[in-house]
């Protein structure tokens, strides 16, 4: 059974665990998002910061805001809000215990909760938040549940910003639908949770959100990440399962981008 144990030891501990070093960030509290890539992007951490920066600008983040970061991963965004926006009143929610332990060890926060962000009502927060942000994590979840959870912890006029996937208006054949449902499953995304732009706007409005802004980041995120990994792949000498996971993600990003049916979007909105 030793070989089985060896394989198990090589496998990431959690389904969302990502080897940040293989992605290109070897710091203790690393980024693990897909990044926002443009001509000026010179490294993986820079691409990740750019994605975070777009979200911060969309919610007009201010130093005095009470902020909740959902799915904060290994904590790079928490450091970013601190250093670039002087956020003092900061809490975070993350599913992976390893990430929470690391953040507790290296970053001083009001609180970090090892919990699903779909169950925010179960966390006894002392006060509601001015801003809720979720970088590159919400699309694994049912949008209705995610919106309800965020709504429950925000003050009225509080701002929400997150990334999600959206269908374009292209119609699909039955065969394409089956194929896409499988491709999305591989990325731990449920076909039934995705909507087109009109349905998305309607859902957000019905859930009590206003000032809704949807931005299509497909080229900068999906294609950007796919191209980055393609170049990295050529430089890699060894190969393991963690690398395979990253390369499969990049392949999916490329497929989604090239087919144009699934778009990567940033959404910002205000609680009415
Ligand atoms: C792609 S990573 C992005 C991490 C981080 N936001 C960043 O920008 O580096 C997605 C993170 O969301 C977390 N996540 C996914 N679904 C979650 C949920 N329902 N509740 C809490 N965390 C979740 C994963 O564990 C993972 O750490």
XYZ file of C-alpha atoms and ligand atoms in Angstrom:
299
model
C 0.000 0.000 0.000
C 3.031 2.299 0.138
C 2.511 3.590 -3.387
C -1.112 4.461 -2.531
C 0.068 6.397 0.527
C 2.707 8.133 -1.590
C 0.050 9.246 -4.104
C -2.240 10.413 -1.284
C 0.606 12.444 0.237
C 1.130 14.111 -3.124
C -2.547 15.062 -3.446
C -3.633 18.463 -2.084
C -5.460 18.139 1.260
C -8.498 20.182 0.293
C -10.354 20.352 -3.021
C -9.613 24.095 -3.198
C -5.978 23.777 -2.083
C -3.559 25.280 -4.613
C 0.224 25.206 -4.599
C 0.948 28.947 -4.744
C 4.674 28.377 -5.374
C 3.869 26.512 -8.582
C 1.632 29.397 -9.598
C 4.450 31.879 -9.066
C 4.018 33.285 -5.550
C 6.431 31.799 -2.993
C 5.601 34.129 -0.102
C 4.067 32.831 3.135
C 0.704 34.549 2.605
C 0.483 34.094 -1.152
C -2.109 34.982 -3.749
C -3.996 32.101 -5.386
C -6.424 33.787 -7.801
C -6.453 33.724 -11.624
C -5.069 37.263 -11.854
C -5.894 40.197 -14.130
C -3.352 40.249 -16.949
C -2.412 43.118 -19.290
C 0.706 44.275 -21.138
C 2.113 45.839 -17.965
C 1.785 42.642 -15.882
C 5.258 41.378 -15.053
C 4.560 38.610 -12.503
C 1.857 36.352 -11.083
C 1.562 38.316 -7.773
C 1.189 41.532 -9.793
C -1.658 40.009 -11.833
C -3.393 38.944 -8.597
C -2.970 42.403 -7.081
C -4.481 43.918 -10.227
C -7.572 41.712 -9.870
C -7.894 42.759 -6.216
C -7.343 46.414 -7.150
C -10.161 46.320 -9.722
C -12.516 44.987 -7.064
C -11.397 47.557 -4.480
C -12.038 50.370 -6.958
C -15.447 48.969 -7.902
C -16.591 49.066 -4.254
C -14.798 52.412 -3.640
C -12.874 51.009 -0.707
C -12.041 53.609 1.986
C -9.697 53.425 5.027
C -12.583 53.851 7.492
C -14.624 50.954 6.024
C -15.456 47.880 8.084
C -14.520 45.113 5.605
C -15.273 41.401 5.256
C -13.100 39.368 2.832
C -14.779 36.113 1.734
C -12.677 33.152 0.537
C -9.452 34.983 1.387
C -7.240 31.955 0.632
C -3.739 32.284 2.097
C -4.284 35.922 3.060
C -2.490 38.046 0.432
C -5.613 40.175 -0.086
C -5.817 40.887 3.651
C -2.276 42.281 3.565
C -3.191 44.227 0.429
C -6.225 45.929 2.021
C -4.070 46.794 5.041
C -1.099 48.175 3.130
C -2.785 49.873 0.173
C -6.075 51.017 1.731
C -5.107 51.291 5.429
C -8.098 49.110 6.355
C -8.094 48.582 10.125
C -11.478 46.982 10.707
C -10.999 43.747 8.766
C -12.487 40.262 9.165
C -12.215 37.269 6.846
C -13.890 33.933 6.106
C -12.106 30.956 4.568
C -13.042 27.279 4.243
C -9.542 25.790 4.402
C -8.196 25.259 7.924
C -4.556 25.342 6.708
C -5.091 28.833 5.281
C -6.826 30.033 8.448
C -3.929 28.713 10.593
C -1.393 30.460 8.371
C -3.305 33.756 8.498
C -3.658 33.534 12.279
C 0.097 33.080 12.523
C 1.168 35.869 10.165
C -1.542 38.544 9.958
C -3.216 40.511 12.733
C -6.930 40.744 12.017
C -10.081 41.528 13.974
C -11.086 37.902 13.250
C -10.788 35.096 10.731
C -13.548 32.475 10.608
C -12.982 28.949 9.308
C -16.422 28.543 7.789
C -18.298 28.531 4.486
C -19.204 32.046 3.379
C -22.618 30.645 2.495
C -23.283 30.321 6.251
C -22.481 33.864 7.354
C -25.645 34.013 9.467
C -24.034 31.449 11.790
C -21.097 33.740 12.611
C -21.791 36.132 15.511
C -20.263 39.277 13.964
C -20.317 42.174 16.459
C -21.435 44.684 13.755
C -22.537 44.735 10.128
C -20.024 45.605 7.393
C -19.597 48.576 5.033
C -17.951 46.397 2.395
C -17.981 42.683 1.517
C -15.463 41.484 -1.078
C -14.921 38.056 -2.561
C -11.991 37.665 -4.973
C -12.232 34.797 -7.466
C -14.194 32.431 -5.205
C -17.985 32.944 -5.423
C -18.576 31.019 -8.687
C -18.275 27.683 -6.895
C -21.500 28.589 -5.081
C -25.179 29.076 -5.844
C -25.523 32.807 -6.599
C -28.825 33.129 -4.675
C -27.322 31.643 -1.511
C -24.179 33.764 -1.870
C -26.199 36.984 -2.328
C -28.429 36.216 0.661
C -25.402 35.551 2.846
C -23.666 38.795 1.811
C -26.916 40.766 2.209
C -27.339 39.507 5.791
C -24.006 40.946 6.992
C -23.944 44.291 5.145
C -25.240 47.616 6.483
C -27.845 49.304 4.305
C -25.951 51.102 1.507
C -23.128 48.633 2.121
C -21.113 47.663 -0.986
C -20.511 44.179 -2.373
C -17.900 43.123 -4.939
C -17.246 39.625 -6.289
C -16.242 37.611 -9.354
C -18.568 35.145 -11.007
C -19.114 33.296 -14.294
C -21.867 34.254 -16.709
C -23.329 32.744 -19.879
C -23.096 34.815 -23.039
C -26.293 35.171 -25.090
C -25.234 32.458 -27.570
C -27.756 29.610 -27.687
C -26.491 26.080 -27.056
C -27.433 22.776 -28.623
C -28.407 19.909 -26.276
C -25.022 18.272 -26.959
C -23.135 21.487 -26.149
C -25.111 21.831 -22.911
C -24.055 18.372 -21.739
C -20.431 19.045 -22.697
C -20.434 22.385 -20.890
C -22.078 20.997 -17.776
C -19.155 18.525 -17.540
C -16.506 21.147 -18.210
C -17.985 23.384 -15.528
C -18.171 20.433 -13.124
C -14.420 19.959 -13.604
C -14.012 23.504 -12.281
C -16.439 22.747 -9.417
C -19.044 25.033 -10.936
C -22.696 23.979 -11.260
C -24.264 24.656 -14.664
C -27.658 25.484 -13.131
C -26.112 28.285 -11.034
C -24.990 30.310 -14.067
C -27.122 32.966 -15.770
C -26.863 35.366 -18.668
C -26.468 39.105 -18.066
C -30.182 39.896 -18.083
C -30.996 37.071 -15.644
C -28.106 38.142 -13.442
C -29.336 41.748 -13.280
C -32.840 40.522 -12.500
C -31.576 38.226 -9.715
C -29.509 40.988 -8.115
C -32.396 43.452 -8.268
C -34.815 40.902 -6.777
C -32.349 40.241 -3.939
C -32.393 43.926 -2.935
C -29.286 45.277 -4.695
C -28.905 48.555 -6.592
C -26.071 50.377 -8.456
C -25.290 47.050 -10.131
C -22.201 47.079 -12.357
C -21.166 43.988 -14.326
C -17.783 44.046 -16.068
C -16.552 41.358 -18.446
C -12.957 40.397 -17.540
C -12.780 37.269 -19.724
C -9.847 38.392 -21.871
C -7.773 39.739 -18.974
C -8.512 36.883 -16.556
C -9.335 33.673 -18.466
C -7.070 34.232 -21.454
C -4.421 35.988 -19.358
C -4.124 33.069 -16.923
C -4.145 30.467 -19.721
C -1.322 32.240 -21.549
C 0.728 32.697 -18.377
C 0.507 28.989 -17.468
C 1.341 27.999 -21.040
C 4.622 29.939 -20.790
C 5.349 28.631 -17.265
C 4.733 25.057 -18.429
C 7.575 25.274 -20.919
C 9.996 26.271 -18.138
C 8.986 23.428 -15.763
C 11.370 20.498 -15.496
C 9.409 18.254 -13.111
C 5.728 17.407 -13.179
C 3.311 16.340 -10.430
C -0.392 16.248 -9.601
C -0.462 19.798 -8.240
C 1.037 21.049 -11.492
C -1.521 18.999 -13.416
C -4.355 20.666 -11.464
C -3.031 24.127 -12.419
C -2.605 23.147 -16.069
C -6.118 21.686 -16.227
C -7.507 24.942 -14.789
C -5.586 26.896 -17.445
C -6.941 24.616 -20.182
C -10.497 25.213 -18.960
C -9.886 28.967 -18.877
C -8.629 28.844 -22.470
C -11.608 26.753 -23.603
C -14.125 29.081 -21.919
C -12.412 32.125 -23.397
C -12.089 30.748 -26.933
C -15.650 29.403 -27.126
C -17.023 32.619 -25.622
C -19.997 30.886 -23.967
C -18.842 31.302 -20.382
C -17.625 34.757 -19.405
C -15.609 35.795 -16.323
C -17.206 38.831 -14.699
C -16.738 41.260 -11.859
C -19.938 42.340 -10.133
C -20.348 45.270 -7.774
C -23.594 46.390 -6.134
C -25.024 48.310 -3.192
C -27.460 46.933 -0.599
C -30.719 48.909 -0.836
C -9.145 30.862 -6.151
S -8.953 30.987 -4.437
C -8.777 32.740 -4.211
C -8.160 33.071 -2.883
C -7.998 34.561 -2.576
N -9.261 35.253 -2.637
C -6.992 35.220 -3.472
O -7.383 36.144 -4.213
O -5.804 34.847 -3.431
C -10.621 30.685 -3.817
C -10.663 30.557 -2.303
O -12.033 30.568 -1.899
C -12.211 29.604 -0.874
N -13.630 29.212 -0.898
C -14.335 28.668 -1.924
N -15.628 28.475 -1.571
C -15.733 28.903 -0.286
C -16.816 28.959 0.643
N -18.055 28.535 0.317
N -16.581 29.475 1.867
C -15.332 29.935 2.211
N -14.271 29.900 1.373
C -14.462 29.393 0.145
C -11.251 28.477 -1.246
O -10.956 27.654 -0.154
C -10.063 29.256 -1.777
O -9.158 29.543 -0.752
